[in-house]
PDB file of C-alpha atoms in Angstrom:
ATOM      1  CA  MET A   1     -45.516   0.134  75.702  1.00  0.00           C
ATOM      2  CA  SER A   2     -47.325   3.383  76.035  1.00  0.00           C
ATOM      3  CA  ASP A   3     -50.287   3.516  77.939  1.00  0.00           C
ATOM      4  CA  ASP A   4     -53.476   5.008  76.126  1.00  0.00           C
ATOM      5  CA  THR A   5     -55.546   5.006  79.689  1.00  0.00           C
ATOM      6  CA  ALA A   6     -53.181   7.881  80.383  1.00  0.00           C
ATOM      7  CA  GLU A   7     -54.258  10.656  81.295  1.00  0.00           C
ATOM      8  CA  PRO A   8     -53.205  13.923  78.917  1.00  0.00           C
ATOM      9  CA  ARG A   9     -51.085  16.890  79.665  1.00  0.00           C
ATOM     10  CA  ALA A  10     -51.099  19.673  78.922  1.00  0.00           C
ATOM     11  CA  LYS A  11     -49.675  22.074  76.802  1.00  0.00           C
ATOM     12  CA  PHE A  12     -48.908  25.041  79.167  1.00  0.00           C
ATOM     13  CA  THR A  13     -49.007  24.256  83.320  1.00  0.00           C
ATOM     14  CA  ARG A  14     -49.042  27.997  84.236  1.00  0.00           C
ATOM     15  CA  VAL A  15     -52.006  29.818  82.641  1.00  0.00           C
ATOM     16  CA  LEU A  16     -54.689  33.109  83.603  1.00  0.00           C
ATOM     17  CA  LEU A  17     -58.243  32.925  82.465  1.00  0.00           C
ATOM     18  CA  LYS A  18     -59.655  36.297  81.406  1.00  0.00           C
ATOM     19  CA  ILE A  19     -63.387  36.163  81.621  1.00  0.00           C
ATOM     20  CA  SER A  20     -65.789  38.579  81.690  1.00  0.00           C
ATOM     21  CA  GLY A  21     -68.301  40.242  84.351  1.00  0.00           C
ATOM     22  CA  GLU A  22     -71.193  39.615  81.227  1.00  0.00           C
ATOM     23  CA  ALA A  23     -70.082  35.555  80.995  1.00  0.00           C
ATOM     24  CA  LEU A  24     -71.455  34.581  84.703  1.00  0.00           C
ATOM     25  CA  MET A  25     -75.194  36.716  83.859  1.00  0.00           C
ATOM     26  CA  GLY A  26     -76.405  33.623  81.758  1.00  0.00           C
ATOM     27  CA  ASP A  27     -79.468  35.035  79.885  1.00  0.00           C
ATOM     28  CA  GLN A  28     -80.601  37.704  82.947  1.00  0.00           C
ATOM     29  CA  GLY A  29     -79.144  39.874  81.311  1.00  0.00           C
ATOM     30  CA  PHE A  30     -78.143  41.017  84.507  1.00  0.00           C
ATOM     31  CA  GLY A  31     -76.496  39.870  88.419  1.00  0.00           C
ATOM     32  CA  LEU A  32     -75.063  36.462  88.357  1.00  0.00           C
ATOM     33  CA  HIS A  33     -76.123  33.735  87.215  1.00  0.00           C
ATOM     34  CA  PRO A  34     -75.596  31.189  89.508  1.00  0.00           C
ATOM     35  CA  PRO A  35     -75.717  27.249  87.433  1.00  0.00           C
ATOM     36  CA  THR A  36     -73.609  29.578  84.730  1.00  0.00           C
ATOM     37  CA  VAL A  37     -70.948  30.499  87.566  1.00  0.00           C
ATOM     38  CA  GLU A  38     -70.932  27.161  88.244  1.00  0.00           C
ATOM     39  CA  ARG A  39     -70.671  25.184  84.496  1.00  0.00           C
ATOM     40  CA  ILE A  40     -67.827  28.228  84.215  1.00  0.00           C
ATOM     41  CA  ALA A  41     -65.737  26.776  87.052  1.00  0.00           C
ATOM     42  CA  GLY A  42     -65.947  22.837  85.929  1.00  0.00           C
ATOM     43  CA  GLU A  43     -64.905  23.853  83.453  1.00  0.00           C
ATOM     44  CA  VAL A  44     -61.465  25.597  85.584  1.00  0.00           C
ATOM     45  CA  LYS A  45     -61.433  22.353  87.452  1.00  0.00           C
ATOM     46  CA  SER A  46     -61.222  20.571  84.372  1.00  0.00           C
ATOM     47  CA  VAL A  47     -58.353  22.272  84.162  1.00  0.00           C
ATOM     48  CA  HIS A  48     -56.989  22.415  86.863  1.00  0.00           C
ATOM     49  CA  ASP A  49     -57.253  19.035  86.958  1.00  0.00           C
ATOM     50  CA  LEU A  50     -54.807  18.639  84.637  1.00  0.00           C
ATOM     51  CA  GLY A  51     -52.219  19.214  87.107  1.00  0.00           C
ATOM     52  CA  VAL A  52     -52.268  22.957  85.218  1.00  0.00           C
ATOM     53  CA  GLU A  53     -51.724  26.151  87.678  1.00  0.00           C
ATOM     54  CA  ILE A  54     -54.436  28.706  87.253  1.00  0.00           C
ATOM     55  CA  CYS A  55     -54.924  31.899  87.802  1.00  0.00           C
ATOM     56  CA  MET A  56     -58.420  34.139  86.916  1.00  0.00           C
ATOM     57  CA  VAL A  57     -59.274  38.125  86.142  1.00  0.00           C
ATOM     58  CA  ILE A  58     -63.153  38.504  85.865  1.00  0.00           C
ATOM     59  CA  GLY A  59     -64.269  41.450  84.954  1.00  0.00           C
ATOM     60  CA  GLY A  60     -67.604  43.790  86.969  1.00  0.00           C
ATOM     61  CA  GLY A  61     -69.554  44.874  84.091  1.00  0.00           C
ATOM     62  CA  ASN A  62     -72.677  42.287  84.532  1.00  0.00           C
ATOM     63  CA  VAL A  63     -72.803  44.269  87.746  1.00  0.00           C
ATOM     64  CA  PHE A  64     -71.372  47.830  87.497  1.00  0.00           C
ATOM     65  CA  ARG A  65     -68.942  48.733  84.661  1.00  0.00           C
ATOM     66  CA  GLY A  66     -67.500  51.866  85.431  1.00  0.00           C
ATOM     67  CA  LEU A  67     -66.937  53.675  81.664  1.00  0.00           C
ATOM     68  CA  GLN A  68     -70.652  53.372  81.812  1.00  0.00           C
ATOM     69  CA  GLY A  69     -71.493  54.996  84.833  1.00  0.00           C
ATOM     70  CA  SER A  70     -69.059  57.568  83.564  1.00  0.00           C
ATOM     71  CA  ALA A  71     -71.073  58.128  80.759  1.00  0.00           C
ATOM     72  CA  GLN A  72     -73.782  58.791  82.380  1.00  0.00           C
ATOM     73  CA  GLY A  73     -72.795  62.181  84.868  1.00  0.00           C
ATOM     74  CA  MET A  74     -70.578  59.834  87.263  1.00  0.00           C
ATOM     75  CA  GLU A  75     -66.538  60.944  88.314  1.00  0.00           C
ATOM     76  CA  ARG A  76     -65.132  58.622  86.360  1.00  0.00           C
ATOM     77  CA  THR A  77     -62.151  57.765  89.263  1.00  0.00           C
ATOM     78  CA  THR A  78     -65.630  56.921  91.670  1.00  0.00           C
ATOM     79  CA  ALA A  79     -67.004  54.952  88.333  1.00  0.00           C
ATOM     80  CA  ASP A  80     -64.082  52.949  88.488  1.00  0.00           C
ATOM     81  CA  TYR A  81     -64.075  52.453  91.738  1.00  0.00           C
ATOM     82  CA  MET A  82     -67.183  50.887  92.183  1.00  0.00           C
ATOM     83  CA  GLY A  83     -66.594  49.166  88.951  1.00  0.00           C
ATOM     84  CA  MET A  84     -63.513  47.351  91.395  1.00  0.00           C
ATOM     85  CA  LEU A  85     -66.199  46.563  94.163  1.00  0.00           C
ATOM     86  CA  ALA A  86     -68.260  44.641  91.183  1.00  0.00           C
ATOM     87  CA  THR A  87     -65.115  42.420  90.250  1.00  0.00           C
ATOM     88  CA  VAL A  88     -64.525  41.378  94.166  1.00  0.00           C
ATOM     89  CA  MET A  89     -68.274  39.802  94.424  1.00  0.00           C
ATOM     90  CA  ASN A  90     -67.187  38.227  90.732  1.00  0.00           C
ATOM     91  CA  ALA A  91     -64.685  36.689  91.635  1.00  0.00           C
ATOM     92  CA  LEU A  92     -66.083  36.112  95.056  1.00  0.00           C
ATOM     93  CA  ALA A  93     -69.163  33.892  93.747  1.00  0.00           C
ATOM     94  CA  MET A  94     -66.849  32.032  91.385  1.00  0.00           C
ATOM     95  CA  GLN A  95     -63.887  31.209  94.208  1.00  0.00           C
ATOM     96  CA  SER A  96     -67.781  29.431  96.450  1.00  0.00           C
ATOM     97  CA  SER A  97     -68.354  27.923  93.239  1.00  0.00           C
ATOM     98  CA  LEU A  98     -64.891  26.305  93.066  1.00  0.00           C
ATOM     99  CA  GLU A  99     -64.620  25.095  96.228  1.00  0.00           C
ATOM    100  CA  ARG A 100     -67.656  23.348  96.554  1.00  0.00           C
ATOM    101  CA  MET A 101     -65.838  21.191  94.389  1.00  0.00           C
ATOM    102  CA  GLY A 102     -63.328  20.503  95.647  1.00  0.00           C
ATOM    103  CA  VAL A 103     -60.697  22.995  94.304  1.00  0.00           C
ATOM    104  CA  ASN A 104     -59.034  24.763  96.686  1.00  0.00           C
ATOM    105  CA  THR A 105     -59.368  28.730  95.327  1.00  0.00           C
ATOM    106  CA  ARG A 106     -57.914  32.366  96.904  1.00  0.00           C
ATOM    107  CA  VAL A 107     -59.126  35.953  95.902  1.00  0.00           C
ATOM    108  CA  ILE A 108     -56.683  37.908  96.221  1.00  0.00           C
ATOM    109  CA  SER A 109     -57.167  41.538  96.080  1.00  0.00           C
ATOM    110  CA  ALA A 110     -55.457  44.653  94.948  1.00  0.00           C
ATOM    111  CA  ILE A 111     -58.108  47.031  96.921  1.00  0.00           C
ATOM    112  CA  ARG A 112     -57.163  45.891 100.817  1.00  0.00           C
ATOM    113  CA  MET A 113     -60.368  44.554 101.739  1.00  0.00           C
ATOM    114  CA  ASP A 114     -58.391  42.006 104.578  1.00  0.00           C
ATOM    115  CA  GLU A 115     -62.253  40.705 106.543  1.00  0.00           C
ATOM    116  CA  VAL A 116     -62.870  39.732 102.408  1.00  0.00           C
ATOM    117  CA  CYS A 117     -60.005  38.251 100.692  1.00  0.00           C
ATOM    118  CA  GLU A 118     -56.506  38.342 100.584  1.00  0.00           C
ATOM    119  CA  PRO A 119     -54.889  42.008  99.911  1.00  0.00           C
ATOM    120  CA  TYR A 120     -52.328  41.325  96.157  1.00  0.00           C
ATOM    121  CA  ILE A 121     -48.748  39.885  97.314  1.00  0.00           C
ATOM    122  CA  ARG A 122     -46.939  38.792  94.398  1.00  0.00           C
ATOM    123  CA  ARG A 123     -44.844  36.591  96.496  1.00  0.00           C
ATOM    124  CA  ARG A 124     -47.092  34.497  98.104  1.00  0.00           C
ATOM    125  CA  ALA A 125     -50.030  34.436  95.105  1.00  0.00           C
ATOM    126  CA  VAL A 126     -46.945  32.726  93.469  1.00  0.00           C
ATOM    127  CA  ARG A 127     -47.363  30.031  96.332  1.00  0.00           C
ATOM    128  CA  HIS A 128     -50.460  29.302  96.332  1.00  0.00           C
ATOM    129  CA  LEU A 129     -49.838  28.829  92.516  1.00  0.00           C
ATOM    130  CA  GLU A 130     -47.089  26.432  93.209  1.00  0.00           C
ATOM    131  CA  LYS A 131     -49.339  24.366  96.210  1.00  0.00           C
ATOM    132  CA  LYS A 132     -52.012  24.231  93.404  1.00  0.00           C
ATOM    133  CA  ARG A 133     -54.609  26.699  94.445  1.00  0.00           C
ATOM    134  CA  VAL A 134     -56.599  28.550  91.674  1.00  0.00           C
ATOM    135  CA  CYS A 135     -55.979  32.566  92.250  1.00  0.00           C
ATOM    136  CA  ILE A 136     -58.800  34.800  91.058  1.00  0.00           C
ATOM    137  CA  PHE A 137     -57.416  38.380  90.673  1.00  0.00           C
ATOM    138  CA  ALA A 138     -59.859  40.810  91.440  1.00  0.00           C
ATOM    139  CA  ALA A 139     -59.852  44.751  91.888  1.00  0.00           C
ATOM    140  CA  GLY A 140     -58.116  45.432  88.443  1.00  0.00           C
ATOM    141  CA  THR A 141     -54.672  46.662  88.535  1.00  0.00           C
ATOM    142  CA  GLY A 142     -56.494  48.867  92.291  1.00  0.00           C
ATOM    143  CA  ASN A 143     -56.024  52.039  90.320  1.00  0.00           C
ATOM    144  CA  PRO A 144     -58.842  53.542  87.882  1.00  0.00           C
ATOM    145  CA  TYR A 145     -58.583  54.551  84.153  1.00  0.00           C
ATOM    146  CA  PHE A 146     -57.654  50.546  83.989  1.00  0.00           C
ATOM    147  CA  THR A 147     -60.090  47.581  83.011  1.00  0.00           C
ATOM    148  CA  THR A 148     -59.909  44.047  83.908  1.00  0.00           C
ATOM    149  CA  ASP A 149     -57.808  43.449  80.519  1.00  0.00           C
ATOM    150  CA  THR A 150     -54.927  45.563  81.445  1.00  0.00           C
ATOM    151  CA  ALA A 151     -55.505  43.726  84.597  1.00  0.00           C
ATOM    152  CA  ALA A 152     -55.232  40.386  83.912  1.00  0.00           C
ATOM    153  CA  THR A 153     -52.133  41.027  80.769  1.00  0.00           C
ATOM    154  CA  LEU A 154     -50.399  42.546  83.888  1.00  0.00           C
ATOM    155  CA  ARG A 155     -51.041  39.027  86.313  1.00  0.00           C
ATOM    156  CA  ALA A 156     -49.991  37.024  83.965  1.00  0.00           C
ATOM    157  CA  ASN A 157     -46.658  38.823  82.886  1.00  0.00           C
ATOM    158  CA  GLU A 158     -46.225  39.075  87.413  1.00  0.00           C
ATOM    159  CA  MET A 159     -46.923  35.249  87.433  1.00  0.00           C
ATOM    160  CA  ARG A 160     -44.777  34.384  84.994  1.00  0.00           C
ATOM    161  CA  CYS A 161     -47.941  32.205  83.167  1.00  0.00           C
ATOM    162  CA  GLN A 162     -47.143  31.198  79.971  1.00  0.00           C
ATOM    163  CA  ALA A 163     -50.330  32.148  77.970  1.00  0.00           C
ATOM    164  CA  ILE A 164     -53.673  34.404  79.146  1.00  0.00           C
ATOM    165  CA  PHE A 165     -56.982  32.736  78.172  1.00  0.00           C
ATOM    166  CA  LYS A 166     -59.660  35.130  76.766  1.00  0.00           C
ATOM    167  CA  GLY A 167     -63.086  33.275  77.441  1.00  0.00           C
ATOM    168  CA  THR A 168     -65.418  35.092  74.703  1.00  0.00           C
ATOM    169  CA  LYS A 169     -68.904  34.353  72.900  1.00  0.00           C
ATOM    170  CA  VAL A 170     -67.044  33.267  69.893  1.00  0.00           C
ATOM    171  CA  ASP A 171     -64.590  30.953  69.119  1.00  0.00           C
ATOM    172  CA  GLY A 172     -61.439  33.071  67.740  1.00  0.00           C
ATOM    173  CA  VAL A 173     -60.787  36.395  66.264  1.00  0.00           C
ATOM    174  CA  TYR A 174     -62.456  37.205  63.319  1.00  0.00           C
ATOM    175  CA  ASP A 175     -61.986  40.812  61.208  1.00  0.00           C
ATOM    176  CA  LYS A 176     -65.226  41.892  61.589  1.00  0.00           C
ATOM    177  CA  ASP A 177     -68.618  40.303  64.656  1.00  0.00           C
ATOM    178  CA  PRO A 178     -69.266  37.213  63.440  1.00  0.00           C
ATOM    179  CA  VAL A 179     -72.503  37.615  64.978  1.00  0.00           C
ATOM    180  CA  LYS A 180     -73.784  40.308  62.798  1.00  0.00           C
ATOM    181  CA  HIS A 181     -71.739  39.314  59.594  1.00  0.00           C
ATOM    182  CA  ALA A 182     -71.920  35.744  57.795  1.00  0.00           C
ATOM    183  CA  ASP A 183     -68.773  36.205  56.333  1.00  0.00           C
ATOM    184  CA  ALA A 184     -66.971  37.064  58.884  1.00  0.00           C
ATOM    185  CA  LYS A 185     -63.301  35.141  58.348  1.00  0.00           C
ATOM    186  CA  ARG A 186     -61.637  33.703  61.920  1.00  0.00           C
ATOM    187  CA  TYR A 187     -58.032  34.552  62.024  1.00  0.00           C
ATOM    188  CA  ASP A 188     -56.442  30.729  63.827  1.00  0.00           C
ATOM    189  CA  THR A 189     -53.238  33.243  63.871  1.00  0.00           C
ATOM    190  CA  VAL A 190     -53.163  37.131  64.241  1.00  0.00           C
ATOM    191  CA  THR A 191     -50.389  39.255  65.845  1.00  0.00           C
ATOM    192  CA  TYR A 192     -50.716  41.861  68.055  1.00  0.00           C
ATOM    193  CA  ASP A 193     -50.030  44.422  65.990  1.00  0.00           C
ATOM    194  CA  GLU A 194     -52.514  43.540  63.500  1.00  0.00           C
ATOM    195  CA  VAL A 195     -54.898  43.297  66.421  1.00  0.00           C
ATOM    196  CA  LEU A 196     -54.270  46.755  67.565  1.00  0.00           C
ATOM    197  CA  GLN A 197     -53.566  48.111  63.525  1.00  0.00           C
ATOM    198  CA  LYS A 198     -57.069  46.598  62.583  1.00  0.00           C
ATOM    199  CA  HIS A 199     -58.916  47.386  65.839  1.00  0.00           C
ATOM    200  CA  LEU A 200     -59.719  43.107  66.191  1.00  0.00           C
ATOM    201  CA  GLY A 201     -61.184  44.102  69.949  1.00  0.00           C
ATOM    202  CA  VAL A 202     -59.219  41.581  71.839  1.00  0.00           C
ATOM    203  CA  MET A 203     -58.661  43.766  74.421  1.00  0.00           C
ATOM    204  CA  ASP A 204     -58.308  47.500  75.059  1.00  0.00           C
ATOM    205  CA  ALA A 205     -54.435  48.746  72.989  1.00  0.00           C
ATOM    206  CA  SER A 206     -52.398  48.874  76.245  1.00  0.00           C
ATOM    207  CA  ALA A 207     -52.986  45.494  77.637  1.00  0.00           C
ATOM    208  CA  ILE A 208     -52.199  44.560  73.801  1.00  0.00           C
ATOM    209  CA  ALA A 209     -48.714  46.485  74.088  1.00  0.00           C
ATOM    210  CA  LEU A 210     -48.289  44.733  77.938  1.00  0.00           C
ATOM    211  CA  ALA A 211     -48.767  41.126  76.245  1.00  0.00           C
ATOM    212  CA  ARG A 212     -46.607  42.128  73.578  1.00  0.00           C
ATOM    213  CA  ASP A 213     -43.439  43.568  75.030  1.00  0.00           C
ATOM    214  CA  ASN A 214     -42.752  40.661  76.859  1.00  0.00           C
ATOM    215  CA  ASP A 215     -44.345  38.705  74.574  1.00  0.00           C
ATOM    216  CA  VAL A 216     -46.910  36.256  76.243  1.00  0.00           C
ATOM    217  CA  PRO A 217     -49.354  34.670  73.469  1.00  0.00           C
ATOM    218  CA  ILE A 218     -53.532  35.508  73.880  1.00  0.00           C
ATOM    219  CA  ILE A 219     -56.143  33.009  73.315  1.00  0.00           C
ATOM    220  CA  VAL A 220     -58.818  33.852  71.929  1.00  0.00           C
ATOM    221  CA  PHE A 221     -61.954  30.777  72.388  1.00  0.00           C
ATOM    222  CA  SER A 222     -65.501  30.272  73.567  1.00  0.00           C
ATOM    223  CA  LEU A 223     -66.181  29.947  76.754  1.00  0.00           C
ATOM    224  CA  ASP A 224     -69.679  28.788  75.459  1.00  0.00           C
ATOM    225  CA  GLU A 225     -67.885  25.649  74.527  1.00  0.00           C
ATOM    226  CA  THR A 226     -68.395  22.627  77.238  1.00  0.00           C
ATOM    227  CA  GLY A 227     -64.585  21.406  77.455  1.00  0.00           C
ATOM    228  CA  GLY A 228     -63.750  24.245  75.478  1.00  0.00           C
ATOM    229  CA  PHE A 229     -60.850  25.302  77.540  1.00  0.00           C
ATOM    230  CA  ARG A 230     -59.366  21.812  78.111  1.00  0.00           C
ATOM    231  CA  GLY A 231     -58.686  20.643  75.223  1.00  0.00           C
ATOM    232  CA  ILE A 232     -57.184  23.802  73.518  1.00  0.00           C
ATOM    233  CA  LEU A 233     -54.261  23.057  76.287  1.00  0.00           C
ATOM    234  CA  ASN A 234     -54.194  19.822  75.415  1.00  0.00           C
ATOM    235  CA  GLY A 235     -53.746  20.836  71.702  1.00  0.00           C
ATOM    236  CA  GLU A 236     -57.837  20.740  70.941  1.00  0.00           C
ATOM    237  CA  GLY A 237     -60.450  22.410  69.546  1.00  0.00           C
ATOM    238  CA  THR A 238     -61.147  25.628  67.446  1.00  0.00           C
ATOM    239  CA  TYR A 239     -59.111  29.252  68.812  1.00  0.00           C
ATOM    240  CA  THR A 240     -57.097  32.108  67.744  1.00  0.00           C
ATOM    241  CA  ARG A 241     -53.284  32.962  69.063  1.00  0.00           C
ATOM    242  CA  VAL A 242     -52.401  36.280  69.353  1.00  0.00           C
ATOM    243  CA  HIS A 243     -48.665  36.345  69.484  1.00  0.00           C
ATOM    244  CA  GLY A 244     -45.827  38.281  68.171  1.00  0.00           C
TER     245      GLY A 244
END
């Protein structure tokens, strides 16, 4: 006889969650909003409690965006390195919230800063995941001209994640901006090539191409919906799956 009270089993056992830096600023318009960081950490913990191994990549746009700095006359390489440092700040904030909730977490940086976080060593990071520690990958790929979207797809491949979860403000991929257009239509599924051809804006082109070449599905969902991350891992909720 089945036990109806048994904990539901997740569809994936190892995933990468990609969120923007802007997701951490709440309604402030800049910087970190601690209650928002805490809420997102709670969403991560709820999935971690299912036994899922979790990697994270967080953007830095709430603190500094390299492309915008470059557009204002700053040398692009310098601006991108500043953006990478912003992602480390966000990663440390998320680590602090997760560890207050009892979730062992490691911040792993592509740029060495040993007093603050670990350097990126692939085999060590895999071991952390096997020990059920959340790994937050910071400083992008460690190279200018690459976005945190590309870094997320790269790390997902290196960690052999079964899917990339892209947390956004809307519940999937639409044919046009649903905030501006009431008649926008949401895709249940869409191919990598359609995302590139139709410029659907899921991730940048190099990130989509890297996911396509390694057949890593991208699940786009609303990070603002409480329980959404956990629900999708249990096969529930509204989202768009980007696949081959």
